C-alpha angles and dihedrals in degrees: 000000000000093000096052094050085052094056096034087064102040097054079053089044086058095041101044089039087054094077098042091049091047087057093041095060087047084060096044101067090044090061097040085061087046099262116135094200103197089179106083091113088059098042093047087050095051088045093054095047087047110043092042088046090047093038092050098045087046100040092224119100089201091067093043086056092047087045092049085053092053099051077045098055087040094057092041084060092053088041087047099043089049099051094036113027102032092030092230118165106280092209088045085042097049088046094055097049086062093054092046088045098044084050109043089049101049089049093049091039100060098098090048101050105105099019125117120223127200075202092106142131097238122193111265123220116230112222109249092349090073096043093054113104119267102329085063093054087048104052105005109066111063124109122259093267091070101060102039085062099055095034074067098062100067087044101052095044086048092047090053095040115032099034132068091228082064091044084052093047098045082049095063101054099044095045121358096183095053089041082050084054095061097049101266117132112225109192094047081049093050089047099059104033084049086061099040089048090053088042088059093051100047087051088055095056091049083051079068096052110036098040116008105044100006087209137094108219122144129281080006083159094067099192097320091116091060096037083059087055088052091040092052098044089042088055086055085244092298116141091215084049089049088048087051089048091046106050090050090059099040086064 
């Protein structure tokens, strides 16, 4: 019995850890570029509602999740043009971007809340590694999503630490004149890394709602947007750091 509560929570510690650390690498290269988004709960929110209500109309949850990361990116533009362009307050600006999303997605979500989609992630099932005993059960029955989020751990660790494009981009946000000395242009770094930052996040929330809860209600996030932000700034802004957090949350 012990052992099979054992498995049984950590196969929904892994699950459950998967969104929040999603988010929290999303938070993570805002930060490296010398961004604090505060947003995350509003992004994640947006993502659910639009990744569940794609994925539903067009019956395939792959083109809900790229359009979660769309609605993501857009909203990353605005995030970006606001604090960079028009100089704007990045923590009111953040703050504001939860209230926007909690409330955009509440008010386009209405006709979804209560249906039931077949558009899903399901756990898939590896030929031989899931059938062997215990350690297959442990590792080898998630759906694709979940893997795909920590396969992206190593590699962006690998990709800030080990490249020159990730030396460019933790220059930036550590000092952005001496980075401009060298040739590297901070603000078109900070745009994109912004976006991809807020892409990140919105795709986090659509992992609640097409795989871990296969549902779109409101506020379905319930504080997970703002425990990726603590999880990222605890981790240093390390992705090894943010898959620590957030399995410790996840359980």
């Amino acid at each position: 019995m012990n052992s099979m509560f054992l498995m049984s929570l950590f196969q929904a510690t892994v699950t459950a850890g998967a969104s929040i650390l999603l988010a929290s690498l999303g938070v993570v290269f805002t930060a490296r570029v010398g961004v604090l988004n505060l947003g995350v709960e509003g992004l994640m929110l947006v993502g659910a509602m639009t990744g569940f209500s794609i994925a539903y109309s067009t019956s395939n949850p792959w083109i809900g999740l790229l359009a979660a990361l769309l609605v993501g990116a857009l909203l990353g533009l605005g995030f970006a043009g606001a604090i960079i362009s028009l100089r704007t307050n990045q923590i009111v600006t953040g703050l504001a971007m939860v209230i926007f999303g909690t409330g955009l997605s509440a008010y386009l979500g209405k006709s979804f809340i209560g249906v039931v989609s077949t558009a899903i992630f399901k756990p898939i099932w590896i030929p031989i590694l899931s059938d062997v005993p215990f350690i297959g059960k442990l590792f080898f029955q998630y759906n694709i999503l979940v893997y795909i989020v920590y396969l992206l751990v190593p590699v962006v660790w690998y990709f800030m630490y080990r490249t020159r494009p990730g030396l460019h981009l933790r220059a930036v946000g550590e000092n952005p004149l001496s980075a401009e000395t060298m040739g590297i242009n901070p603000i078109k770094l900070r745009y994109f890394y912004i976006v991809v930052g807020c892409a990140l996040a919105s795709a986090g929330g659509s992992f609640l709602s097409l795989a871990y809860a296969p549902s779109w209600l409101e506020n379905m996030t319930a504080g997970r947007g703002w425990i990726s932000v603590a999880v990222a700034i605890f981790s240093g802004y390390n992705p090894l750091g943010a898959l620590g957090g957030a399995l410790l949350f996840g359980g």
